[in-house]
Structures are given as C-alpha cells and as structure tokens.
Tab-separated table of C-alpha atoms and ligand atoms in Angstrom:
chain	number	residue	atom	x	y	z
G	1	UNK	CA	7.985	47.550	-59.260
G	2	UNK	CA	10.244	49.574	-61.538
G	3	UNK	CA	9.579	53.300	-61.605
G	4	UNK	CA	10.601	55.478	-64.546
G	5	UNK	CA	13.389	57.910	-63.668
G	6	UNK	CA	11.245	61.033	-63.911
G	7	UNK	CA	8.304	59.739	-61.875
G	8	UNK	CA	6.846	62.274	-59.469
G	9	UNK	CA	3.847	62.676	-57.235
G	10	UNK	CA	2.118	65.538	-55.481
G	11	UNK	CA	-1.289	66.231	-54.009
G	12	UNK	CA	-2.183	68.069	-57.223
G	13	UNK	CA	-1.343	65.018	-59.338
G	14	UNK	CA	-3.255	62.739	-56.940
G	15	UNK	CA	-6.313	64.993	-57.214
G	16	UNK	CA	-6.093	64.867	-61.019
G	17	UNK	CA	-5.699	61.072	-61.086
G	18	UNK	CA	-8.391	60.209	-58.549
G	19	UNK	CA	-11.447	62.165	-57.403
G	20	UNK	CA	-12.055	63.264	-53.843
G	21	UNK	CA	-14.811	61.472	-51.930
G	22	UNK	CA	-18.184	62.400	-53.438
G	23	UNK	CA	-16.635	63.958	-56.583
G	24	UNK	CA	-16.532	60.811	-58.770
G	25	UNK	CA	-19.256	61.935	-61.197
G	26	UNK	CA	-17.363	65.110	-62.142
G	27	UNK	CA	-13.900	63.654	-62.387
G	28	UNK	CA	-12.321	63.931	-65.830
G	29	UNK	CA	-8.961	62.372	-66.734
G	30	UNK	CA	-8.668	64.618	-69.765
G	31	UNK	CA	-8.088	67.571	-67.461
G	32	UNK	CA	-4.954	65.778	-66.229
G	33	UNK	CA	-3.901	65.406	-69.855
G	34	UNK	CA	-4.224	69.130	-70.473
G	35	UNK	CA	-2.479	70.107	-67.226
G	36	UNK	CA	0.320	67.549	-67.194
G	37	UNK	CA	0.872	66.451	-70.811
G	38	UNK	CA	-0.106	69.423	-72.996
G	39	UNK	CA	0.878	72.274	-70.673
G	40	UNK	CA	3.605	73.401	-73.094
G	41	UNK	CA	1.148	74.148	-75.932
G	42	UNK	CA	0.521	77.883	-76.262
G	43	UNK	CA	-3.314	77.627	-75.977
G	44	UNK	CA	-3.111	75.404	-72.895
G	45	UNK	CA	-0.349	77.537	-71.381
G	46	UNK	CA	-2.493	80.656	-71.764
G	47	UNK	CA	-5.448	78.961	-70.049
G	48	UNK	CA	-3.243	77.693	-67.235
G	49	UNK	CA	-1.716	81.116	-66.519
G	50	UNK	CA	-5.099	82.879	-66.517
G	51	UNK	CA	-5.829	82.827	-62.784
G	52	UNK	CA	-9.484	82.798	-61.823
G	53	UNK	CA	-10.852	85.238	-59.250
G	54	UNK	CA	-10.925	82.411	-56.661
G	55	UNK	CA	-7.274	81.526	-57.285
G	56	UNK	CA	-6.298	85.192	-57.047
G	57	UNK	CA	-8.175	85.582	-53.768
G	58	UNK	CA	-6.435	82.484	-52.370
G	59	UNK	CA	-3.009	83.788	-53.372
G	60	UNK	CA	-3.586	87.309	-52.028
G	61	UNK	CA	-5.005	85.950	-48.763
G	62	UNK	CA	-1.912	83.797	-48.255
G	63	UNK	CA	0.343	86.784	-49.046
G	64	UNK	CA	-1.688	88.879	-46.622
G	65	UNK	CA	-1.098	86.431	-43.765
G	66	UNK	CA	2.599	86.367	-44.668
G	67	UNK	CA	2.819	90.196	-44.593
G	68	UNK	CA	1.073	90.378	-41.205
G	69	UNK	CA	3.663	88.047	-39.704
G	70	UNK	CA	6.650	89.429	-41.589
G	71	UNK	CA	5.681	92.929	-40.365
G	72	UNK	CA	4.352	91.780	-36.991
G	73	UNK	CA	3.640	95.362	-35.735
G	74	UNK	CA	0.856	95.641	-38.330
G	75	UNK	CA	-1.235	93.165	-36.326
G	76	UNK	CA	-1.365	95.749	-33.509
G	77	UNK	CA	-1.937	98.835	-35.619
G	78	UNK	CA	-5.428	100.181	-36.283
G	79	UNK	CA	-4.560	100.741	-39.950
G	80	UNK	CA	-2.796	97.336	-40.272
G	81	UNK	CA	-5.369	96.032	-42.760
G	82	UNK	CA	-4.967	99.098	-44.952
G	83	UNK	CA	-1.195	98.827	-44.870
G	84	UNK	CA	-1.236	95.155	-45.857
G	85	UNK	CA	-3.759	95.947	-48.619
G	86	UNK	CA	-1.241	98.459	-49.968
G	87	UNK	CA	1.629	95.974	-49.756
G	88	UNK	CA	-0.517	93.554	-51.779
G	89	UNK	CA	-1.349	96.311	-54.304
G	90	UNK	CA	-4.955	95.280	-53.811
G	91	UNK	CA	-6.285	98.313	-55.694
G	92	UNK	CA	-5.007	96.698	-58.940
G	93	UNK	CA	-7.523	93.849	-58.536
G	94	UNK	CA	-11.171	93.605	-59.539
G	95	UNK	CA	-13.893	94.867	-57.210
G	96	UNK	CA	-14.841	91.317	-56.161
G	97	UNK	CA	-11.244	90.334	-55.373
G	98	UNK	CA	-10.615	93.560	-53.436
G	99	UNK	CA	-13.801	93.145	-51.425
G	100	UNK	CA	-13.226	89.530	-50.437
G	101	UNK	CA	-9.503	89.919	-49.696
G	102	UNK	CA	-10.165	93.008	-47.567
G	103	UNK	CA	-12.698	91.013	-45.537
G	104	UNK	CA	-10.136	88.205	-45.091
G	105	UNK	CA	-7.473	90.691	-43.946
G	106	UNK	CA	-9.949	92.283	-41.534
G	107	UNK	CA	-10.847	88.921	-40.016
G	108	UNK	CA	-7.218	87.869	-39.729
G	109	UNK	CA	-6.285	91.197	-38.135
G	110	UNK	CA	-9.030	90.676	-35.535
G	111	UNK	CA	-8.097	87.061	-34.845
G	112	UNK	CA	-4.590	86.140	-36.060
G	113	UNK	CA	-4.430	82.363	-35.874
G	114	UNK	CA	-0.629	82.175	-35.944
G	115	UNK	CA	0.032	84.834	-33.322
G	116	UNK	CA	2.168	83.397	-30.508
G	117	UNK	CA	3.061	80.260	-32.475
G	118	UNK	CA	6.668	79.198	-33.090
G	119	UNK	CA	6.577	79.418	-36.864
G	120	UNK	CA	9.175	77.333	-38.697
G	121	UNK	CA	7.983	78.154	-42.202
G	122	UNK	CA	5.438	80.555	-43.688
G	123	UNK	CA	5.260	80.954	-47.444
G	124	UNK	CA	3.953	83.877	-49.494
G	125	UNK	CA	2.285	81.474	-51.903
G	126	UNK	CA	4.064	82.656	-55.051
G	127	UNK	CA	7.424	80.933	-54.548
G	128	UNK	CA	6.827	78.484	-57.398
G	129	UNK	CA	7.696	74.801	-57.339
G	130	UNK	CA	9.226	73.536	-54.085
G	131	UNK	CA	12.413	71.463	-54.120
G	132	UNK	CA	11.421	67.838	-54.715
G	133	UNK	CA	11.932	65.208	-52.043
G	134	UNK	CA	13.494	62.047	-53.448
G	135	UNK	CA	11.759	59.003	-52.020
G	136	UNK	CA	13.740	55.864	-52.670
G	137	UNK	CA	12.836	52.446	-51.312
G	138	UNK	CA	13.815	48.958	-52.415
G	139	UNK	CA	10.837	48.602	-54.768
G	140	UNK	CA	10.168	52.142	-55.891
G	141	UNK	CA	11.525	55.653	-56.267
G	142	UNK	CA	9.819	58.933	-57.062
G	143	UNK	CA	10.106	62.642	-56.414
G	144	UNK	CA	7.523	64.127	-54.077
G	145	UNK	CA	6.455	67.771	-54.399
G	146	UNK	CA	4.703	69.363	-51.439
G	147	UNK	CA	4.150	73.104	-51.076
G	148	UNK	CA	3.279	73.742	-47.456
G	149	UNK	CA	1.745	77.102	-46.498
G	150	UNK	CA	2.816	77.092	-42.883
G	151	UNK	CA	4.621	74.888	-40.362
G	152	UNK	CA	4.805	75.654	-36.654
G	153	UNK	CA	5.813	73.803	-33.506
G	154	UNK	CA	2.764	72.257	-31.882
G	155	UNK	CA	2.483	73.648	-28.371
G	156	UNK	CA	0.154	70.814	-27.238
G	157	UNK	CA	2.426	67.949	-28.299
G	158	UNK	CA	6.164	67.740	-27.720
G	159	UNK	CA	8.455	67.096	-30.686
G	160	UNK	CA	5.548	67.601	-33.046
G	161	UNK	CA	5.202	69.998	-35.939
G	162	UNK	CA	1.847	71.213	-37.182
G	163	UNK	CA	1.399	71.781	-40.908
G	164	UNK	CA	-1.344	74.279	-41.661
G	165	UNK	CA	-2.922	74.819	-45.052
G	166	UNK	CA	-4.878	78.023	-45.678
G	167	UNK	CA	-8.069	77.886	-47.699
G	168	UNK	CA	-10.514	80.429	-49.087
G	169	UNK	CA	-13.893	79.946	-50.793
G	170	UNK	CA	-16.327	77.157	-50.119
G	171	UNK	CA	-14.459	74.060	-51.337
G	172	UNK	CA	-14.419	71.281	-48.754
G	173	UNK	CA	-11.092	70.290	-47.202
G	174	UNK	CA	-9.509	67.305	-48.971
G	175	UNK	CA	-7.766	65.159	-46.369
G	176	UNK	CA	-5.430	63.743	-49.029
G	177	UNK	CA	-3.604	67.063	-49.174
G	178	UNK	CA	-2.836	66.867	-45.449
G	179	UNK	CA	-1.638	63.271	-45.839
G	180	UNK	CA	0.829	64.272	-48.560
G	181	UNK	CA	2.181	67.046	-46.322
G	182	UNK	CA	2.649	64.679	-43.404
G	183	UNK	CA	4.521	62.293	-45.689
G	184	UNK	CA	6.757	65.149	-46.885
G	185	UNK	CA	7.439	66.142	-43.265
G	186	UNK	CA	8.661	62.607	-42.568
G	187	UNK	CA	11.608	63.372	-44.882
G	188	UNK	CA	12.038	67.101	-44.263
G	189	UNK	CA	11.687	67.034	-40.468
G	190	UNK	CA	12.671	63.460	-39.506
G	191	UNK	CA	13.211	64.370	-35.845
G	192	UNK	CA	9.553	65.360	-35.436
G	193	UNK	CA	6.125	63.772	-35.536
G	194	UNK	CA	3.800	65.716	-37.842
G	195	UNK	CA	0.114	66.566	-37.741
G	196	UNK	CA	-1.796	68.719	-40.223
G	197	UNK	CA	-4.937	70.808	-40.452
G	198	UNK	CA	-6.739	73.302	-42.671
G	199	UNK	CA	-7.957	76.797	-41.887
G	200	UNK	CA	-10.446	78.645	-44.051
G	201	UNK	CA	-9.492	82.326	-43.852
G	202	UNK	CA	-12.859	83.535	-45.192
G	203	UNK	CA	-15.068	81.420	-42.949
G	204	UNK	CA	-12.613	81.410	-39.989
G	205	UNK	CA	-13.185	77.671	-39.891
G	206	UNK	CA	-10.623	75.126	-38.648
G	207	UNK	CA	-10.606	71.505	-39.728
G	208	UNK	CA	-9.976	68.660	-37.357
G	209	UNK	CA	-6.328	67.873	-36.729
G	210	UNK	CA	-5.226	65.044	-39.008
G	211	UNK	CA	-2.804	62.452	-37.661
G	212	UNK	CA	-1.386	59.380	-39.390
G	213	UNK	CA	0.232	56.213	-38.066
G	214	UNK	CA	3.550	54.931	-39.416
G	215	UNK	CA	1.902	52.038	-41.264
G	216	UNK	CA	-0.682	54.394	-42.814
G	217	UNK	CA	2.188	56.586	-44.021
G	218	UNK	CA	3.926	53.541	-45.518
G	219	UNK	CA	0.743	52.615	-47.415
G	220	UNK	CA	0.289	56.198	-48.557
G	221	UNK	CA	3.846	56.301	-49.863
G	222	UNK	CA	3.240	53.125	-51.845
G	223	UNK	CA	-0.018	54.501	-53.251
G	224	UNK	CA	1.766	57.665	-54.385
G	225	UNK	CA	4.490	55.531	-55.976
G	226	UNK	CA	1.765	53.744	-57.994
G	227	UNK	CA	0.205	57.084	-58.998
G	228	UNK	CA	3.623	58.399	-60.070
G	229	UNK	CA	4.291	55.272	-62.117
G	230	UNK	CA	0.839	55.226	-63.790
G	231	UNK	CA	1.099	58.915	-64.681
G	232	UNK	CA	4.587	58.493	-66.102
G	233	UNK	CA	3.388	55.583	-68.247
G	234	UNK	CA	0.496	57.706	-69.537
G	235	UNK	CA	2.874	60.526	-70.423
G	236	UNK	CA	5.162	58.105	-72.252
G	237	UNK	CA	2.235	56.744	-74.264
G	238	UNK	CA	1.129	60.279	-75.120
G	239	UNK	CA	4.602	61.385	-76.262
G	240	UNK	CA	4.842	58.249	-78.419
G	241	UNK	CA	1.439	58.827	-80.063
G	242	UNK	CA	-0.126	62.234	-79.381
G	243	UNK	CA	-3.190	61.362	-81.495
G	244	UNK	CA	-4.181	58.891	-78.748
G	245	UNK	CA	-4.711	61.762	-76.297
G	246	UNK	CA	-8.390	61.008	-75.645
G	247	UNK	CA	-7.699	57.283	-75.185
G	248	UNK	CA	-4.892	57.864	-72.688
G	249	UNK	CA	-6.733	60.654	-70.871
G	250	UNK	CA	-10.414	59.794	-71.426
G	251	UNK	CA	-12.889	62.674	-71.254
G	252	UNK	CA	-15.871	62.672	-68.936
G	253	UNK	CA	-18.053	65.444	-70.325
G	254	UNK	CA	-21.061	66.765	-68.461
G	255	UNK	CA	-22.458	69.808	-66.738
G	256	UNK	CA	-19.114	70.227	-64.942
G	257	UNK	CA	-17.466	71.182	-68.291
G	258	UNK	CA	-18.973	74.628	-67.558
G	259	UNK	CA	-16.379	75.070	-64.787
G	260	UNK	CA	-13.446	73.446	-66.613
G	261	UNK	CA	-10.668	75.864	-67.678
G	262	UNK	CA	-10.188	73.868	-70.908
G	263	UNK	CA	-13.775	73.953	-72.166
G	264	UNK	CA	-12.870	76.413	-74.954
G	265	UNK	CA	-10.348	74.000	-76.508
G	266	UNK	CA	-11.744	70.605	-75.499
G	267	UNK	CA	-13.568	68.899	-78.377
G	268	UNK	CA	-15.664	66.856	-75.911
G	269	UNK	CA	-16.872	69.789	-73.853
G	270	UNK	CA	-20.624	70.154	-73.435
G	271	UNK	CA	-20.047	73.854	-72.874
G	272	UNK	CA	-17.960	76.411	-74.752
G	273	UNK	CA	-16.879	79.457	-72.767
G	274	UNK	CA	-17.512	81.697	-75.800
G	275	UNK	CA	-21.213	80.649	-75.787
L	1	SF4	S1	-14.259	70.339	-70.909
L	1	SF4	FE1	-15.290	68.596	-69.937
L	1	SF4	S2	-14.602	66.788	-71.064
L	1	SF4	FE2	-13.225	68.463	-71.579
L	1	SF4	S3	-11.512	68.276	-70.169
L	1	SF4	FE3	-12.961	69.692	-69.245
L	1	SF4	S4	-14.280	68.424	-67.935
L	1	SF4	FE4	-13.213	67.051	-69.345
C-alpha cells in the first residue's frame, strides 16, 4: 500500500471518518469535509473557532485540574476552588459555564483523582497540536497525532503507564480514543506497557481500564493507515475539483443537523441556526 506523503491519522479523524458504535444514523461525512478540507475558508474558520459552552466547560475543567496539581497546596486550602476559579478567570464566562465549572472544581477539590500518582504528563488542554509521531512500516507510513490529557505511572502494574482522558458532559466514552493513545504510547514510551481509561469530572465516573494486546495494536495501526490514506485521497480529489465537495464528502441530513456547527452554511441542512 502506498501512502501519500502528508497522510495523517488521529482519533478526531477516525471519529469523522467512521461513527462510534450506535451512532451510525447520525454520522455525516460532509462534516469531515468542512473540518478537514474547507477549514481555511473564512466562514468555516469562524464556525470552527466559535467554541460551544460544552467545549468551553471541557477546556476549563482540564485547566482547573492542571492548576490544582501545578499549585498542589491549593488542594489542601479551604479556598482552593476559589483560587483556581480566579486563575481560570471564570468570571469572564457565561453563567452556565461558571456554574458547571465551579461544581467540577468543587468535586475535584474534594476527591482529587491524581493525588499521590506519579504524573509523567499533565496538559492544560490549550497547548494546540501535539508533535506528530511518524509511523513507518514496510507497507505504510503516516503521522499520528495524539493529545493526551494525563499520563501517570500505574501503581498496580510494574513498567506500565496509565493514560487518562478527562471528560465532561454526558457523551459516552469512545474506546477508540483510548486505543489511539495506547498506540501513541507504543512509540513515545517504548519501555513501558500502556493502559488507558476515561474519567468524567462532572459525574465523577471512571471507565473500565482499557488494555490492548500487541496483535490488536498492529491491526489498529493498519486500520489507521487505511483511514489516513482514504482521507488523503479524498482531500486530493477535493483540491482537484472543489465542485465535487458533496460527492467526495456525502451529506447525511436529518434531525442531527440541528446540532451540527455547519448547519448555517450547509446547503443540505434540514435546520438553519438562524431559524
Ligand atoms: S448540517 Fe447536516 S448534512 Fe450538513 S454537514 Fe451538518 S450534519 Fe451533515
């Protein structure tokens, strides 16, 4: 299999190419077209940079956890939540965002999941694109992007790192994200085994710990190589003939258009946000 030079894969791309289990009816390839092919257009750019309340809550929650561990004494102080809220400039946010983030900070202050763990990496969440990992095998090559919220040494298993992804809101955990992180860890931390899990900061809910065998990781890598290649081919077709946008990235309109960030500019949308 020959892979175009610029081929890349990430969990985000995987989620745009293929739906999560149970989400098939709502999956729309045209969204991938807007996000990955037309992201440079001013209208699309504006829609992509307009963070929703849920995205803002997720980002502030992640930053909050980071601040608690960067300023560890705040976890023991009675006004620790207030101090982190100030560091986050929470008062600049809407009432809903302030309310939900404050609750998250309160819960984390009461029960800090990472306290006592040997943390190898904890991100603020606003660092931007991570450095790509070049995956090169005999039959394929692609760049893998994986932004991991937190990595710590697993105290229950020797020579094992635990990759933790923080969540907010009610969306179910998508195991594929954990699989991509474990694959990334194979290259970034080759001396360690890796496991992964999710933690919902609003619901204080942990997922099961996800483990993968070597042969499962090999298959996953190959699947991501195929996704990278297919996406690169689609982009090439689009740049050759932009008028074929809806053929290359077919729309799947329906009730879910109501929640699509592109409904105001998508000619196939069953819902217009200005309605
Ligand atoms: S508005 Fe509907 S059809 Fe258009 S991209 Fe979004 S989900 Fe797809």
